[in-house]
Coordinates of C-alpha atoms in Angstrom, one line a residue:
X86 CA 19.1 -52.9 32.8
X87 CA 21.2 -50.9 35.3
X88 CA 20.0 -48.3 37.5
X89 CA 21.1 -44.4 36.3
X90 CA 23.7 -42.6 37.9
X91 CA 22.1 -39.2 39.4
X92 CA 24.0 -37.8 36.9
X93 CA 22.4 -39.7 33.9
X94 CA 19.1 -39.0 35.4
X95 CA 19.8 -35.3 35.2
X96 CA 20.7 -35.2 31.7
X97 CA 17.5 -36.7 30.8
X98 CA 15.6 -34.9 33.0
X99 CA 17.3 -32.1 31.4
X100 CA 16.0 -33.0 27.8
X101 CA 12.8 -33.7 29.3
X102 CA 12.5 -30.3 29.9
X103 CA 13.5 -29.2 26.4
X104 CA 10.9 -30.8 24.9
X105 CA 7.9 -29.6 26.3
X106 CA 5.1 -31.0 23.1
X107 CA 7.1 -34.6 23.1
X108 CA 6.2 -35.0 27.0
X109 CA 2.9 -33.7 25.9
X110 CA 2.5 -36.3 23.7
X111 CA 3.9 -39.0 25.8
X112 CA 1.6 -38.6 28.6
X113 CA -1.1 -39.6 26.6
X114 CA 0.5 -42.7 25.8
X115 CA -0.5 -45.9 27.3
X116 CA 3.4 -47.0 27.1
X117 CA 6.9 -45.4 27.4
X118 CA 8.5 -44.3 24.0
X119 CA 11.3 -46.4 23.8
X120 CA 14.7 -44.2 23.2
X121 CA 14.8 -44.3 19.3
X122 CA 11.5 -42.8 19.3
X123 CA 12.0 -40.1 21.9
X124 CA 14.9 -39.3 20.2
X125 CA 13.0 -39.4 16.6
X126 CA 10.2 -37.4 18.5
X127 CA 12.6 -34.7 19.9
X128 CA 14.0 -33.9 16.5
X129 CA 10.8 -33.4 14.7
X130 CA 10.2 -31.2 18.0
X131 CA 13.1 -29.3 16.8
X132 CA 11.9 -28.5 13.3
X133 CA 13.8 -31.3 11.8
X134 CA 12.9 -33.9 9.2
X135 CA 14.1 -37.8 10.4
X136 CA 14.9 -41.4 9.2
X137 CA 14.2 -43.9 11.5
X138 CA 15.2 -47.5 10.5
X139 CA 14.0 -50.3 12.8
X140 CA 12.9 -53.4 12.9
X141 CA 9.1 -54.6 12.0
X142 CA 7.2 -54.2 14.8
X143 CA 9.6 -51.9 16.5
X144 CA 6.6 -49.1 16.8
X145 CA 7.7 -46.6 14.1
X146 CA 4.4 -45.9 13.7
X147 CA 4.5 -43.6 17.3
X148 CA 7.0 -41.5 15.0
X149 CA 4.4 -40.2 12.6
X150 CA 2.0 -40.2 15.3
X151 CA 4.0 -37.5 17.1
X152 CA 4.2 -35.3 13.8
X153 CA 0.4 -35.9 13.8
X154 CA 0.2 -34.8 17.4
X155 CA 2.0 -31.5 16.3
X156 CA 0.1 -30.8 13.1
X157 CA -3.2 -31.0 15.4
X158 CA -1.5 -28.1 17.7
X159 CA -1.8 -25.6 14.4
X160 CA -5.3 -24.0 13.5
X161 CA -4.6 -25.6 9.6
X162 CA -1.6 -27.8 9.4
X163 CA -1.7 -30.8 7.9
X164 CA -0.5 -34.5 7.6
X165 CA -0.4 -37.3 4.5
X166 CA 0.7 -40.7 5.5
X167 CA 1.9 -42.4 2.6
X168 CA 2.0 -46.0 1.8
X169 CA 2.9 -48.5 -0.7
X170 CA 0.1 -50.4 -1.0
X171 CA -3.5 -49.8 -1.3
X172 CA -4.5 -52.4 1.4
X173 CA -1.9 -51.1 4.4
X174 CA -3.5 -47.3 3.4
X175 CA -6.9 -48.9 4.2
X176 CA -5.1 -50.2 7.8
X177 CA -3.8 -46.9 8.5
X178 CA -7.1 -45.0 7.6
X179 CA -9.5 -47.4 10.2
X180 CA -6.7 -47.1 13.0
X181 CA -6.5 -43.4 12.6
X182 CA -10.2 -42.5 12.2
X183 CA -10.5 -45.0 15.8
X184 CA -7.8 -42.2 17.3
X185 CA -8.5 -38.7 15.4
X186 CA -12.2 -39.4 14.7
X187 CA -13.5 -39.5 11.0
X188 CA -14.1 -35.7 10.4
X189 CA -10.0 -35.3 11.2
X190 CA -9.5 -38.5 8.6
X191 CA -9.2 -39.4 5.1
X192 CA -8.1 -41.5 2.5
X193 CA -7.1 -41.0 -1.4
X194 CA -6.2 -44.4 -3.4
X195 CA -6.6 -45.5 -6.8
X196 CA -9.9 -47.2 -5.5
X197 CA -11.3 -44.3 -2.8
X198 CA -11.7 -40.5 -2.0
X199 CA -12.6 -40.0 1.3
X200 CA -12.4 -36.8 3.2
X201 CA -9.5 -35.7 1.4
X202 CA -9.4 -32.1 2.4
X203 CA -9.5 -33.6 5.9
X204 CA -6.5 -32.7 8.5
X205 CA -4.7 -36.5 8.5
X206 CA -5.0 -37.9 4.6
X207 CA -3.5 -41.7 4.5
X208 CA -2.6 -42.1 0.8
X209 CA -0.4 -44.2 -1.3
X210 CA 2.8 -42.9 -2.6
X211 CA 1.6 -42.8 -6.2
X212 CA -1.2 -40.5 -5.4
X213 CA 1.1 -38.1 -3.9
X214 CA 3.8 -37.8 -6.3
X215 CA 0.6 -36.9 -8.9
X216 CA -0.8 -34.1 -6.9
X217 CA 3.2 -32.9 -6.6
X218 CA 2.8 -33.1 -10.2
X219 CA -0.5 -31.2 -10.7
X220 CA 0.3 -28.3 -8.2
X221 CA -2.6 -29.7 -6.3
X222 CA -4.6 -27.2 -3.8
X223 CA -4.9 -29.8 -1.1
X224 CA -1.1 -29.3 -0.8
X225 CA -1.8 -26.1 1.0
X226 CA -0.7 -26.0 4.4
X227 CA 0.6 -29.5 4.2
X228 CA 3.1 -29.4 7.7
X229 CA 4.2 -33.2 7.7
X230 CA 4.4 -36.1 5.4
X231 CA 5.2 -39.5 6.5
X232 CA 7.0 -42.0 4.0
X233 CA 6.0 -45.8 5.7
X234 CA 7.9 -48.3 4.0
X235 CA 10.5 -45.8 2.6
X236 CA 12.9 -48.6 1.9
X237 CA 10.7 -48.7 -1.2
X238 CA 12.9 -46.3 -2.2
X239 CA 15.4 -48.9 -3.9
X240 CA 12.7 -50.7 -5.7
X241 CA 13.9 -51.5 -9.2
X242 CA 10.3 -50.3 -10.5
X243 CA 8.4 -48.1 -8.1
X244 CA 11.5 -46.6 -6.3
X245 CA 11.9 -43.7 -8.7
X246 CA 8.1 -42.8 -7.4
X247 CA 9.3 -42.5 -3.8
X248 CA 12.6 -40.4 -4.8
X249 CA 10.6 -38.0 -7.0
X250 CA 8.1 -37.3 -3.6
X251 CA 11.3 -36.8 -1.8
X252 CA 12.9 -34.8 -4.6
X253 CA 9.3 -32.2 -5.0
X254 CA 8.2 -32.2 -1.7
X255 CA 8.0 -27.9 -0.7
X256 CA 11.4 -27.6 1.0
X257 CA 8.8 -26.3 4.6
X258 CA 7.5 -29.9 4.6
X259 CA 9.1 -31.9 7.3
X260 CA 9.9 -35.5 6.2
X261 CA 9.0 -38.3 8.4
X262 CA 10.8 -41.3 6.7
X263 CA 10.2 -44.7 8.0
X264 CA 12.2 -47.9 7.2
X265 CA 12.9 -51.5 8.2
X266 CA 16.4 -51.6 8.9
X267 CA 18.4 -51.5 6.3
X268 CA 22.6 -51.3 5.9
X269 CA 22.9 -48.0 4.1
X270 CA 20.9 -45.9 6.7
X271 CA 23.7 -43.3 7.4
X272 CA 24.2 -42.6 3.2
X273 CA 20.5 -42.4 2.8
X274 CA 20.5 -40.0 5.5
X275 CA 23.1 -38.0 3.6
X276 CA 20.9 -38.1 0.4
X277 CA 18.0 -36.7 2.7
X278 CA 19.9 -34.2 4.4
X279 CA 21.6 -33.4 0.7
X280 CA 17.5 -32.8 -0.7
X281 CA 15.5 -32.1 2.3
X282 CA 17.7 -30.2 4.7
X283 CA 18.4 -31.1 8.0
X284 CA 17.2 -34.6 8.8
X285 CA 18.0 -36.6 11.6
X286 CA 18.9 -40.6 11.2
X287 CA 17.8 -42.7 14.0
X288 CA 18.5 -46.5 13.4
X289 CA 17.2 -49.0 16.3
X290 CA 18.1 -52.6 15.9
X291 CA 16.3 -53.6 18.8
X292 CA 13.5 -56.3 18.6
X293 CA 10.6 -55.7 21.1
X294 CA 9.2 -59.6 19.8
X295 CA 11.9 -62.1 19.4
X296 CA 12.4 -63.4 15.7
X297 CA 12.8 -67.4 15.3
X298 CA 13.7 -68.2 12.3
X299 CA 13.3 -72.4 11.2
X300 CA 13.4 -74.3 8.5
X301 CA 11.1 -77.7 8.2
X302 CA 13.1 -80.4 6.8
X303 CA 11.4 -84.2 7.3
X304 CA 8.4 -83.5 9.7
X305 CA 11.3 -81.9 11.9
X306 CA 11.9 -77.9 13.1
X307 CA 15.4 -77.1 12.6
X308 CA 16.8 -73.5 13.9
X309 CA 17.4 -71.9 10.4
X310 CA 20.5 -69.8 12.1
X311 CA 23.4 -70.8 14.7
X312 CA 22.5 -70.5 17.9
X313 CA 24.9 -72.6 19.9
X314 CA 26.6 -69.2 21.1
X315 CA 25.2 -66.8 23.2
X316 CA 24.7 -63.9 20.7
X317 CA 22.7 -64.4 17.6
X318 CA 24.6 -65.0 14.6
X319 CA 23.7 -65.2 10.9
X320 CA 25.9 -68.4 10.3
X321 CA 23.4 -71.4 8.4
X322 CA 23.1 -73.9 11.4
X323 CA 25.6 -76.8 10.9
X324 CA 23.0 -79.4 11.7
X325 CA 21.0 -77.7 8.5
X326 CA 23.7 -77.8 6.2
X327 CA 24.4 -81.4 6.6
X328 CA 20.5 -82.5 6.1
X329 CA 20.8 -80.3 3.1
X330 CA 24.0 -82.0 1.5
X331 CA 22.4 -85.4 2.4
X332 CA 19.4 -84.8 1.1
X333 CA 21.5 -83.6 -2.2
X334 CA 23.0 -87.0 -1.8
X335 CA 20.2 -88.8 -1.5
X336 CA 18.5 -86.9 -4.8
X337 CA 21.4 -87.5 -7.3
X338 CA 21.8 -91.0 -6.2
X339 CA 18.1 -91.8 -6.8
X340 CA 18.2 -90.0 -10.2
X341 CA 20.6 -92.8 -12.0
X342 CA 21.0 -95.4 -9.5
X343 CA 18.6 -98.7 -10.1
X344 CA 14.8 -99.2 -9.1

């Protein structure tokens, strides 16, 4: 990476200083927030919702922990980190009662109620569009709510779940929407902004851990993708093509041919 030029350096020095809880936040990090999520981070600073789209592994997850980070700096506000599955809410609930302790933790799934007028409540998506449903009390004073795996969203039988949080969610309830990368980031954005209100759309397609992709054909490891050039391409490796058209070959002869 090249150095800054002193004028770069001032500019984010500059919105450094505009963002007084995100440096807060970032000196208790043991690593440097990359620039999607300082710029995710700033915006929630701001008092907007966000959609950040980025790569598995990308660390998303610093995202909702900086909306946790400012729910904690209110007497009463609180957080739900929603989830589509039952086993990544139990994840989320051990790694957050290791950082928040387990007074400030808890977790509502078809299969548990822990804690859940606690400060930080991991749930799954289900869960949350029913208490939308049933005016619950524990939706009092709710600040934040994190959507992991929003992409759920276009699910041909749970999506309409995910929309309908979206949809009821109390219009003070800043939306923290996190998503692999997908292609239509910029016009889900627009449907956000359209329902929610301002929300920022961050999309990072950056991988911190390289992604090899291969394909086992005959005992052998063949690259699954092209990568004779020098930037990664989405072209089916030549060399694979041809095993698979011999193979074909091979198949319809033996289907007919003699013993």
């Amino acid at each position: 990476m090249s150095e800054q030029s002193p004028a770069e350096r001032f500019a984010a020095f500059r919105t450094r200083q505009g963002h007084a809880r995100v440096e807060s936040f970032r000196s208790t990090l043991a690593f440097d927030l990359d620039p999607f999520q300082y710029e995710a981070c700033s915006a929630l600073d701001d008092g907007r919702s966000v959609l950040v789209a980025a790569p598995t592994g990308a660390g998303k997850t610093a995202v909702a922990e900086f909306a946790i980070h400012l729910a904690m700096q209110d007497p009463t506000a609180k957080v739900f980190y929603t989830t589509p599955m039952k086993a990544l809410s139990n994840q989320k609930f051990q790694e957050f009662v290791e950082d928040y302790g387990a007074s400030e933790v808890g977790l509502l799934t078809g299969d548990s109620n822990i804690n859940a007028r606690a400060r930080v409540v991991v749930m799954t998506t289900e869960v949350l569009r029913n208490m939308l449903y049933a005016d619950s009390d524990l939706l009092r004073d709710l600040a934040y709510v994190v959507m992991d795996e929003v992409h759920y969203l276009a699910d041909r039988f749970r999506g309409a779940v995910w929309e309908e949080v979206i949809i009821h969610l109390p219009q003070r309830v800043r939306l923290v929407s996190l998503s692999a990368t997908v292609s239509n980031a910029e016009e889900f954005g627009d449907w956000l902004q359209t329902v929610r209100g301002e929300t920022e759309v961050i999309v990072s397609e950056e991988r911190p851990v390289p992604l090899d992709q291969h394909v086992l054909v005959g005992g052998k490891l063949v690259d699954l993708f092209d990568s004779s050039g020098r930037a990664a391409t989405n072209r089916v490796n030549p060399e694979l093509a041809r095993m698979a058209q011999g193979g074909s070959r091979v198949e319809r002869g033996g289907r007919g041919g003699p013993l």
